Amino acid sequence: MEIRFYIDAATAQPHIHQHGITEQEVEDVLSRPGEDRPGREGTRVALGQTRAGRYLRVVYVSEAGGQSVFVITAYDLRDRALLAYRRRKRQKRHS
């Protein structure tokens, strides 16, 4: 799967860098998301864990029939959102 990133005009770097996220971390989550659901205005939201154990939310758009994705942003899953994600994962395992 090809992954493209939204480039911030001010920095000429992927927007995810502003959130302290690397391209590899995004790839980790997109390659094996814990959850992947519809977002707003045609986007998708993948939640998952990187190989290093960090929990992320990745907002993206599928392109070319699902063969590539355009990542808009990604950031750490924290506080209540992280607790809710872990609870859903636990409930899913025990179902």
PDB file of N, CA and C in Angstrom:
ATOM      1  N   MET A   1       0.850  -1.171   0.000  1.00  0.00           N
ATOM      2  CA  MET A   1       0.000   0.000   0.000  1.00  0.00           C
ATOM      3  C   MET A   1       0.898   1.237   0.000  1.00  0.00           C
ATOM      4  N   GLU A   2       0.575   2.167  -0.874  1.00  0.00           N
ATOM      5  CA  GLU A   2       1.310   3.436  -0.928  1.00  0.00           C
ATOM      6  C   GLU A   2       0.686   4.399   0.070  1.00  0.00           C
ATOM      7  N   ILE A   3       1.525   5.102   0.825  1.00  0.00           N
ATOM      8  CA  ILE A   3       1.054   6.068   1.803  1.00  0.00           C
ATOM      9  C   ILE A   3       1.631   7.432   1.445  1.00  0.00           C
ATOM     10  N   ARG A   4       0.724   8.392   1.232  1.00  0.00           N
ATOM     11  CA  ARG A   4       1.131   9.777   0.995  1.00  0.00           C
ATOM     12  C   ARG A   4       0.700  10.612   2.193  1.00  0.00           C
ATOM     13  N   PHE A   5       1.406  11.710   2.430  1.00  0.00           N
ATOM     14  CA  PHE A   5       1.143  12.537   3.599  1.00  0.00           C
ATOM     15  C   PHE A   5       0.824  13.974   3.210  1.00  0.00           C
ATOM     16  N   TYR A   6      -0.078  14.589   3.962  1.00  0.00           N
ATOM     17  CA  TYR A   6      -0.360  16.010   3.793  1.00  0.00           C
ATOM     18  C   TYR A   6       0.894  16.776   4.193  1.00  0.00           C
ATOM     19  N   ILE A   7       1.365  17.663   3.306  1.00  0.00           N
ATOM     20  CA  ILE A   7       2.571  18.438   3.560  1.00  0.00           C
ATOM     21  C   ILE A   7       2.173  19.829   4.029  1.00  0.00           C
ATOM     22  N   ASP A   8       2.701  20.247   5.172  1.00  0.00           N
ATOM     23  CA  ASP A   8       2.444  21.567   5.727  1.00  0.00           C
ATOM     24  C   ASP A   8       3.208  22.597   4.900  1.00  0.00           C
ATOM     25  N   ALA A   9       2.506  23.591   4.393  1.00  0.00           N
ATOM     26  CA  ALA A   9       3.126  24.601   3.525  1.00  0.00           C
ATOM     27  C   ALA A   9       4.191  25.417   4.255  1.00  0.00           C
ATOM     28  N   ALA A  10       4.002  25.660   5.544  1.00  0.00           N
ATOM     29  CA  ALA A  10       4.947  26.486   6.296  1.00  0.00           C
ATOM     30  C   ALA A  10       6.272  25.780   6.550  1.00  0.00           C
ATOM     31  N   THR A  11       6.239  24.464   6.731  1.00  0.00           N
ATOM     32  CA  THR A  11       7.459  23.720   7.071  1.00  0.00           C
ATOM     33  C   THR A  11       7.965  22.835   5.940  1.00  0.00           C
ATOM     34  N   ALA A  12       7.128  22.593   4.950  1.00  0.00           N
ATOM     35  CA  ALA A  12       7.437  21.679   3.838  1.00  0.00           C
ATOM     36  C   ALA A  12       7.705  20.260   4.330  1.00  0.00           C
ATOM     37  N   GLN A  13       7.149  19.923   5.488  1.00  0.00           N
ATOM     38  CA  GLN A  13       7.266  18.599   6.086  1.00  0.00           C
ATOM     39  C   GLN A  13       5.869  18.011   6.260  1.00  0.00           C
ATOM     40  N   PRO A  14       5.772  16.684   6.383  1.00  0.00           N
ATOM     41  CA  PRO A  14       4.455  16.094   6.661  1.00  0.00           C
ATOM     42  C   PRO A  14       3.845  16.691   7.934  1.00  0.00           C
ATOM     43  N   HIS A  15       2.549  16.979   7.876  1.00  0.00           N
ATOM     44  CA  HIS A  15       1.839  17.581   9.008  1.00  0.00           C
ATOM     45  C   HIS A  15       1.987  16.753  10.285  1.00  0.00           C
ATOM     46  N   ILE A  16       2.089  15.439  10.148  1.00  0.00           N
ATOM     47  CA  ILE A  16       2.184  14.568  11.326  1.00  0.00           C
ATOM     48  C   ILE A  16       3.388  14.911  12.191  1.00  0.00           C
ATOM     49  N   HIS A  17       4.433  15.486  11.611  1.00  0.00           N
ATOM     50  CA  HIS A  17       5.623  15.853  12.388  1.00  0.00           C
ATOM     51  C   HIS A  17       5.302  16.893  13.453  1.00  0.00           C
ATOM     52  N   GLN A  18       4.297  17.744  13.197  1.00  0.00           N
ATOM     53  CA  GLN A  18       3.899  18.748  14.194  1.00  0.00           C
ATOM     54  C   GLN A  18       3.344  18.089  15.449  1.00  0.00           C
ATOM     55  N   HIS A  19       2.893  16.848  15.325  1.00  0.00           N
ATOM     56  CA  HIS A  19       2.352  16.107  16.468  1.00  0.00           C
ATOM     57  C   HIS A  19       3.367  15.117  17.033  1.00  0.00           C
ATOM     58  N   GLY A  20       4.590  15.171  16.526  1.00  0.00           N
ATOM     59  CA  GLY A  20       5.634  14.277  17.018  1.00  0.00           C
ATOM     60  C   GLY A  20       5.494  12.849  16.521  1.00  0.00           C
ATOM     61  N   ILE A  21       4.836  12.667  15.385  1.00  0.00           N
ATOM     62  CA  ILE A  21       4.581  11.338  14.830  1.00  0.00           C
ATOM     63  C   ILE A  21       5.478  11.138  13.610  1.00  0.00           C
ATOM     64  N   THR A  22       6.021   9.938  13.452  1.00  0.00           N
ATOM     65  CA  THR A  22       6.849   9.640  12.285  1.00  0.00           C
ATOM     66  C   THR A  22       6.048   8.882  11.241  1.00  0.00           C
ATOM     67  N   GLU A  23       6.571   8.866  10.026  1.00  0.00           N
ATOM     68  CA  GLU A  23       5.933   8.134   8.943  1.00  0.00           C
ATOM     69  C   GLU A  23       5.864   6.639   9.267  1.00  0.00           C
ATOM     70  N   GLN A  24       6.908   6.113   9.889  1.00  0.00           N
ATOM     71  CA  GLN A  24       6.932   4.691  10.244  1.00  0.00           C
ATOM     72  C   GLN A  24       5.840   4.352  11.254  1.00  0.00           C
ATOM     73  N   GLU A  25       5.595   5.234  12.205  1.00  0.00           N
ATOM     74  CA  GLU A  25       4.542   4.982  13.191  1.00  0.00           C
ATOM     75  C   GLU A  25       3.174   4.938  12.520  1.00  0.00           C
ATOM     76  N   VAL A  26       2.945   5.837  11.570  1.00  0.00           N
ATOM     77  CA  VAL A  26       1.680   5.824  10.827  1.00  0.00           C
ATOM     78  C   VAL A  26       1.549   4.516  10.055  1.00  0.00           C
ATOM     79  N   GLU A  27       2.628   4.109   9.411  1.00  0.00           N
ATOM     80  CA  GLU A  27       2.611   2.850   8.660  1.00  0.00           C
ATOM     81  C   GLU A  27       2.310   1.668   9.579  1.00  0.00           C
ATOM     82  N   ASP A  28       2.875   1.667  10.786  1.00  0.00           N
ATOM     83  CA  ASP A  28       2.608   0.597  11.756  1.00  0.00           C
ATOM     84  C   ASP A  28       1.110   0.479  12.035  1.00  0.00           C
ATOM     85  N   VAL A  29       0.465   1.622  12.301  1.00  0.00           N
ATOM     86  CA  VAL A  29      -0.962   1.610  12.639  1.00  0.00           C
ATOM     87  C   VAL A  29      -1.810   1.225  11.428  1.00  0.00           C
ATOM     88  N   LEU A  30      -1.492   1.775  10.254  1.00  0.00           N
ATOM     89  CA  LEU A  30      -2.290   1.469   9.068  1.00  0.00           C
ATOM     90  C   LEU A  30      -2.128   0.017   8.606  1.00  0.00           C
ATOM     91  N   SER A  31      -0.984  -0.579   8.891  1.00  0.00           N
ATOM     92  CA  SER A  31      -0.773  -1.965   8.465  1.00  0.00           C
ATOM     93  C   SER A  31      -1.527  -2.960   9.342  1.00  0.00           C
ATOM     94  N   ARG A  32      -1.803  -2.584  10.569  1.00  0.00           N
ATOM     95  CA  ARG A  32      -2.572  -3.460  11.465  1.00  0.00           C
ATOM     96  C   ARG A  32      -3.354  -2.638  12.490  1.00  0.00           C
ATOM     97  N   PRO A  33      -4.405  -1.955  12.021  1.00  0.00           N
ATOM     98  CA  PRO A  33      -5.194  -1.123  12.936  1.00  0.00           C
ATOM     99  C   PRO A  33      -6.010  -1.962  13.900  1.00  0.00           C
ATOM    100  N   GLY A  34      -6.132  -1.467  15.113  1.00  0.00           N
ATOM    101  CA  GLY A  34      -7.019  -2.112  16.081  1.00  0.00           C
ATOM    102  C   GLY A  34      -8.467  -1.823  15.733  1.00  0.00           C
ATOM    103  N   GLU A  35      -8.703  -0.626  15.214  1.00  0.00           N
ATOM    104  CA  GLU A  35     -10.024  -0.211  14.740  1.00  0.00           C
ATOM    105  C   GLU A  35      -9.819   0.649  13.498  1.00  0.00           C
ATOM    106  N   ASP A  36     -10.763   0.574  12.598  1.00  0.00           N
ATOM    107  CA  ASP A  36     -10.750   1.419  11.403  1.00  0.00           C
ATOM    108  C   ASP A  36     -12.198   1.721  11.089  1.00  0.00           C
ATOM    109  N   ARG A  37     -12.568   2.981  11.217  1.00  0.00           N
ATOM    110  CA  ARG A  37     -13.975   3.345  11.059  1.00  0.00           C
ATOM    111  C   ARG A  37     -14.132   4.600  10.219  1.00  0.00           C
ATOM    112  N   PRO A  38     -15.345   4.846   9.730  1.00  0.00           N
ATOM    113  CA  PRO A  38     -15.579   6.069   8.956  1.00  0.00           C
ATOM    114  C   PRO A  38     -15.390   7.305   9.833  1.00  0.00           C
ATOM    115  N   GLY A  39     -14.839   8.348   9.232  1.00  0.00           N
ATOM    116  CA  GLY A  39     -14.687   9.632   9.908  1.00  0.00           C
ATOM    117  C   GLY A  39     -15.635  10.638   9.285  1.00  0.00           C
ATOM    118  N   ARG A  40     -15.258  11.899   9.336  1.00  0.00           N
ATOM    119  CA  ARG A  40     -16.074  12.967   8.763  1.00  0.00           C
ATOM    120  C   ARG A  40     -15.689  13.220   7.316  1.00  0.00           C
ATOM    121  N   GLU A  41     -16.672  13.628   6.538  1.00  0.00           N
ATOM    122  CA  GLU A  41     -16.474  14.087   5.160  1.00  0.00           C
ATOM    123  C   GLU A  41     -15.619  13.151   4.311  1.00  0.00           C
ATOM    124  N   GLY A  42     -15.919  11.852   4.377  1.00  0.00           N
ATOM    125  CA  GLY A  42     -15.242  10.881   3.529  1.00  0.00           C
ATOM    126  C   GLY A  42     -13.909  10.371   4.049  1.00  0.00           C
ATOM    127  N   THR A  43     -13.508  10.815   5.242  1.00  0.00           N
ATOM    128  CA  THR A  43     -12.251  10.324   5.803  1.00  0.00           C
ATOM    129  C   THR A  43     -12.479   9.006   6.526  1.00  0.00           C
ATOM    130  N   ARG A  44     -11.388   8.373   6.886  1.00  0.00           N
ATOM    131  CA  ARG A  44     -11.402   7.180   7.734  1.00  0.00           C
ATOM    132  C   ARG A  44     -10.498   7.463   8.909  1.00  0.00           C
ATOM    133  N   VAL A  45     -10.741   6.788  10.018  1.00  0.00           N
ATOM    134  CA  VAL A  45      -9.936   6.953  11.223  1.00  0.00           C
ATOM    135  C   VAL A  45      -9.466   5.577  11.669  1.00  0.00           C
ATOM    136  N   ALA A  46      -8.149   5.414  11.699  1.00  0.00           N
ATOM    137  CA  ALA A  46      -7.552   4.164  12.179  1.00  0.00           C
ATOM    138  C   ALA A  46      -6.982   4.418  13.565  1.00  0.00           C
ATOM    139  N   LEU A  47      -7.293   3.520  14.489  1.00  0.00           N
ATOM    140  CA  LEU A  47      -6.735   3.573  15.837  1.00  0.00           C
ATOM    141  C   LEU A  47      -5.899   2.330  16.025  1.00  0.00           C
ATOM    142  N   GLY A  48      -4.750   2.498  16.646  1.00  0.00           N
ATOM    143  CA  GLY A  48      -3.918   1.326  16.858  1.00  0.00           C
ATOM    144  C   GLY A  48      -2.624   1.657  17.558  1.00  0.00           C
ATOM    145  N   GLN A  49      -1.813   0.629  17.660  1.00  0.00           N
ATOM    146  CA  GLN A  49      -0.574   0.706  18.405  1.00  0.00           C
ATOM    147  C   GLN A  49       0.617   0.528  17.461  1.00  0.00           C
ATOM    148  N   THR A  50       1.643   1.327  17.671  1.00  0.00           N
ATOM    149  CA  THR A  50       2.864   1.196  16.883  1.00  0.00           C
ATOM    150  C   THR A  50       3.670   0.024  17.416  1.00  0.00           C
ATOM    151  N   ARG A  51       4.706  -0.358  16.679  1.00  0.00           N
ATOM    152  CA  ARG A  51       5.579  -1.443  17.158  1.00  0.00           C
ATOM    153  C   ARG A  51       6.223  -1.095  18.492  1.00  0.00           C
ATOM    154  N   ALA A  52       6.446   0.197  18.719  1.00  0.00           N
ATOM    155  CA  ALA A  52       7.078   0.648  19.968  1.00  0.00           C
ATOM    156  C   ALA A  52       6.083   0.751  21.116  1.00  0.00           C
ATOM    157  N   GLY A  53       4.781   0.551  20.826  1.00  0.00           N
ATOM    158  CA  GLY A  53       3.782   0.559  21.890  1.00  0.00           C
ATOM    159  C   GLY A  53       2.983   1.843  22.020  1.00  0.00           C
ATOM    160  N   ARG A  54       3.238   2.805  21.171  1.00  0.00           N
ATOM    161  CA  ARG A  54       2.527   4.079  21.214  1.00  0.00           C
ATOM    162  C   ARG A  54       1.152   3.915  20.566  1.00  0.00           C
ATOM    163  N   TYR A  55       0.115   4.508  21.165  1.00  0.00           N
ATOM    164  CA  TYR A  55      -1.237   4.444  20.628  1.00  0.00           C
ATOM    165  C   TYR A  55      -1.522   5.706  19.826  1.00  0.00           C
ATOM    166  N   LEU A  56      -1.996   5.518  18.582  1.00  0.00           N
ATOM    167  CA  LEU A  56      -2.239   6.648  17.695  1.00  0.00           C
ATOM    168  C   LEU A  56      -3.624   6.606  17.076  1.00  0.00           C
ATOM    169  N   ARG A  57      -4.070   7.803  16.670  1.00  0.00           N
ATOM    170  CA  ARG A  57      -5.259   7.980  15.839  1.00  0.00           C
ATOM    171  C   ARG A  57      -4.742   8.550  14.525  1.00  0.00           C
ATOM    172  N   VAL A  58      -5.047   7.885  13.412  1.00  0.00           N
ATOM    173  CA  VAL A  58      -4.596   8.310  12.091  1.00  0.00           C
ATOM    174  C   VAL A  58      -5.826   8.629  11.252  1.00  0.00           C
ATOM    175  N   VAL A  59      -5.896   9.871  10.757  1.00  0.00           N
ATOM    176  CA  VAL A  59      -7.007  10.309   9.912  1.00  0.00           C
ATOM    177  C   VAL A  59      -6.502  10.299   8.474  1.00  0.00           C
ATOM    178  N   TYR A  60      -7.219   9.576   7.608  1.00  0.00           N
ATOM    179  CA  TYR A  60      -6.756   9.415   6.232  1.00  0.00           C
ATOM    180  C   TYR A  60      -7.928   9.273   5.270  1.00  0.00           C
ATOM    181  N   VAL A  61      -7.595   9.309   3.974  1.00  0.00           N
ATOM    182  CA  VAL A  61      -8.569   9.094   2.902  1.00  0.00           C
ATOM    183  C   VAL A  61      -8.024   7.984   2.024  1.00  0.00           C
ATOM    184  N   SER A  62      -8.867   6.999   1.704  1.00  0.00           N
ATOM    185  CA  SER A  62      -8.468   5.939   0.767  1.00  0.00           C
ATOM    186  C   SER A  62      -8.486   6.488  -0.643  1.00  0.00           C
ATOM    187  N   GLU A  63      -7.506   6.071  -1.435  1.00  0.00           N
ATOM    188  CA  GLU A  63      -7.415   6.505  -2.832  1.00  0.00           C
ATOM    189  C   GLU A  63      -7.236   5.292  -3.723  1.00  0.00           C
ATOM    190  N   ALA A  64      -7.473   5.479  -5.001  1.00  0.00           N
ATOM    191  CA  ALA A  64      -7.205   4.472  -6.036  1.00  0.00           C
ATOM    192  C   ALA A  64      -7.731   3.090  -5.675  1.00  0.00           C
ATOM    193  N   GLY A  65      -8.990   3.031  -5.287  1.00  0.00           N
ATOM    194  CA  GLY A  65      -9.604   1.742  -5.001  1.00  0.00           C
ATOM    195  C   GLY A  65      -8.995   1.009  -3.820  1.00  0.00           C
ATOM    196  N   GLY A  66      -8.458   1.757  -2.867  1.00  0.00           N
ATOM    197  CA  GLY A  66      -7.892   1.143  -1.679  1.00  0.00           C
ATOM    198  C   GLY A  66      -6.434   0.748  -1.796  1.00  0.00           C
ATOM    199  N   GLN A  67      -5.801   1.058  -2.931  1.00  0.00           N
ATOM    200  CA  GLN A  67      -4.393   0.703  -3.126  1.00  0.00           C
ATOM    201  C   GLN A  67      -3.437   1.712  -2.503  1.00  0.00           C
ATOM    202  N   SER A  68      -3.935   2.919  -2.205  1.00  0.00           N
ATOM    203  CA  SER A  68      -3.099   3.925  -1.565  1.00  0.00           C
ATOM    204  C   SER A  68      -3.954   4.740  -0.601  1.00  0.00           C
ATOM    205  N   VAL A  69      -3.289   5.414   0.324  1.00  0.00           N
ATOM    206  CA  VAL A  69      -3.977   6.269   1.285  1.00  0.00           C
ATOM    207  C   VAL A  69      -3.264   7.613   1.365  1.00  0.00           C
ATOM    208  N   PHE A  70      -4.046   8.649   1.674  1.00  0.00           N
ATOM    209  CA  PHE A  70      -3.529   9.988   1.875  1.00  0.00           C
ATOM    210  C   PHE A  70      -3.769  10.313   3.335  1.00  0.00           C
ATOM    211  N   VAL A  71      -2.690  10.431   4.109  1.00  0.00           N
ATOM    212  CA  VAL A  71      -2.785  10.694   5.547  1.00  0.00           C
ATOM    213  C   VAL A  71      -2.894  12.195   5.765  1.00  0.00           C
ATOM    214  N   ILE A  72      -3.963  12.599   6.422  1.00  0.00           N
ATOM    215  CA  ILE A  72      -4.202  14.006   6.702  1.00  0.00           C
ATOM    216  C   ILE A  72      -3.492  14.409   7.991  1.00  0.00           C
ATOM    217  N   THR A  73      -3.686  13.630   9.034  1.00  0.00           N
ATOM    218  CA  THR A  73      -3.051  13.913  10.316  1.00  0.00           C
ATOM    219  C   THR A  73      -2.983  12.646  11.147  1.00  0.00           C
ATOM    220  N   ALA A  74      -2.193  12.704  12.190  1.00  0.00           N
ATOM    221  CA  ALA A  74      -2.102  11.599  13.151  1.00  0.00           C
ATOM    222  C   ALA A  74      -1.654  12.200  14.477  1.00  0.00           C
ATOM    223  N   TYR A  75      -2.161  11.637  15.555  1.00  0.00           N
ATOM    224  CA  TYR A  75      -1.772  12.139  16.868  1.00  0.00           C
ATOM    225  C   TYR A  75      -1.971  11.052  17.916  1.00  0.00           C
ATOM    226  N   ASP A  76      -1.379  11.292  19.081  1.00  0.00           N
ATOM    227  CA  ASP A  76      -1.455  10.325  20.177  1.00  0.00           C
ATOM    228  C   ASP A  76      -2.881  10.159  20.657  1.00  0.00           C
ATOM    229  N   LEU A  77      -3.224   8.937  20.975  1.00  0.00           N
ATOM    230  CA  LEU A  77      -4.489   8.616  21.610  1.00  0.00           C
ATOM    231  C   LEU A  77      -4.227   8.741  23.109  1.00  0.00           C
ATOM    232  N   ARG A  78      -4.939   9.633  23.784  1.00  0.00           N
ATOM    233  CA  ARG A  78      -4.663   9.910  25.197  1.00  0.00           C
ATOM    234  C   ARG A  78      -5.928   9.938  26.028  1.00  0.00           C
ATOM    235  N   ASP A  79      -5.718   9.931  27.322  1.00  0.00           N
ATOM    236  CA  ASP A  79      -6.754  10.139  28.325  1.00  0.00           C
ATOM    237  C   ASP A  79      -7.986   9.268  28.080  1.00  0.00           C
ATOM    238  N   ARG A  80      -9.147   9.893  28.033  1.00  0.00           N
ATOM    239  CA  ARG A  80     -10.407   9.137  27.899  1.00  0.00           C
ATOM    240  C   ARG A  80     -10.472   8.331  26.609  1.00  0.00           C
ATOM    241  N   ALA A  81      -9.968   8.916  25.518  1.00  0.00           N
ATOM    242  CA  ALA A  81     -10.012   8.212  24.229  1.00  0.00           C
ATOM    243  C   ALA A  81      -9.184   6.933  24.294  1.00  0.00           C
ATOM    244  N   LEU A  82      -8.034   6.982  24.945  1.00  0.00           N
ATOM    245  CA  LEU A  82      -7.193   5.796  25.081  1.00  0.00           C
ATOM    246  C   LEU A  82      -7.853   4.767  25.990  1.00  0.00           C
ATOM    247  N   LEU A  83      -8.417   5.215  27.089  1.00  0.00           N
ATOM    248  CA  LEU A  83      -9.113   4.288  27.997  1.00  0.00           C
ATOM    249  C   LEU A  83     -10.286   3.605  27.298  1.00  0.00           C
ATOM    250  N   ALA A  84     -11.054   4.366  26.527  1.00  0.00           N
ATOM    251  CA  ALA A  84     -12.200   3.797  25.807  1.00  0.00           C
ATOM    252  C   ALA A  84     -11.733   2.785  24.764  1.00  0.00           C
ATOM    253  N   TYR A  85     -10.655   3.103  24.046  1.00  0.00           N
ATOM    254  CA  TYR A  85     -10.116   2.179  23.035  1.00  0.00           C
ATOM    255  C   TYR A  85      -9.678   0.878  23.698  1.00  0.00           C
ATOM    256  N   ARG A  86      -8.928   0.976  24.787  1.00  0.00           N
ATOM    257  CA  ARG A  86      -8.468  -0.237  25.490  1.00  0.00           C
ATOM    258  C   ARG A  86      -9.651  -1.061  25.997  1.00  0.00           C
ATOM    259  N   ARG A  87     -10.688  -0.382  26.502  1.00  0.00           N
ATOM    260  CA  ARG A  87     -11.869  -1.089  26.992  1.00  0.00           C
ATOM    261  C   ARG A  87     -12.552  -1.840  25.845  1.00  0.00           C
ATOM    262  N   ARG A  88     -12.701  -1.184  24.685  1.00  0.00           N
ATOM    263  CA  ARG A  88     -13.318  -1.855  23.537  1.00  0.00           C
ATOM    264  C   ARG A  88     -12.492  -3.058  23.092  1.00  0.00           C
ATOM    265  N   LYS A  89     -11.167  -2.931  23.098  1.00  0.00           N
ATOM    266  CA  LYS A  89     -10.303  -4.039  22.712  1.00  0.00           C
ATOM    267  C   LYS A  89     -10.436  -5.205  23.692  1.00  0.00           C
ATOM    268  N   ARG A  90     -10.522  -4.888  24.979  1.00  0.00           N
ATOM    269  CA  ARG A  90     -10.677  -5.922  25.995  1.00  0.00           C
ATOM    270  C   ARG A  90     -12.012  -6.634  25.831  1.00  0.00           C
ATOM    271  N   GLN A  91     -13.077  -5.871  25.604  1.00  0.00           N
ATOM    272  CA  GLN A  91     -14.408  -6.461  25.437  1.00  0.00           C
ATOM    273  C   GLN A  91     -14.457  -7.323  24.190  1.00  0.00           C
ATOM    274  N   LYS A  92     -13.793  -6.912  23.149  1.00  0.00           N
ATOM    275  CA  LYS A  92     -13.762  -7.669  21.899  1.00  0.00           C
ATOM    276  C   LYS A  92     -13.078  -9.019  22.116  1.00  0.00           C
ATOM    277  N   ARG A  93     -11.995  -9.023  22.895  1.00  0.00           N
ATOM    278  CA  ARG A  93     -11.279 -10.283  23.177  1.00  0.00           C
ATOM    279  C   ARG A  93     -12.118 -11.258  23.968  1.00  0.00           C
ATOM    280  N   HIS A  94     -12.960 -10.740  24.858  1.00  0.00           N
ATOM    281  CA  HIS A  94     -13.752 -11.610  25.730  1.00  0.00           C
ATOM    282  C   HIS A  94     -15.103 -11.974  25.136  1.00  0.00           C
ATOM    283  N   SER A  95     -15.394 -11.510  23.935  1.00  0.00           N
ATOM    284  CA  SER A  95     -16.680 -11.843  23.290  1.00  0.00           C
ATOM    285  C   SER A  95     -16.635 -13.186  22.628  1.00  0.00           C
TER     286      SER A  95
END
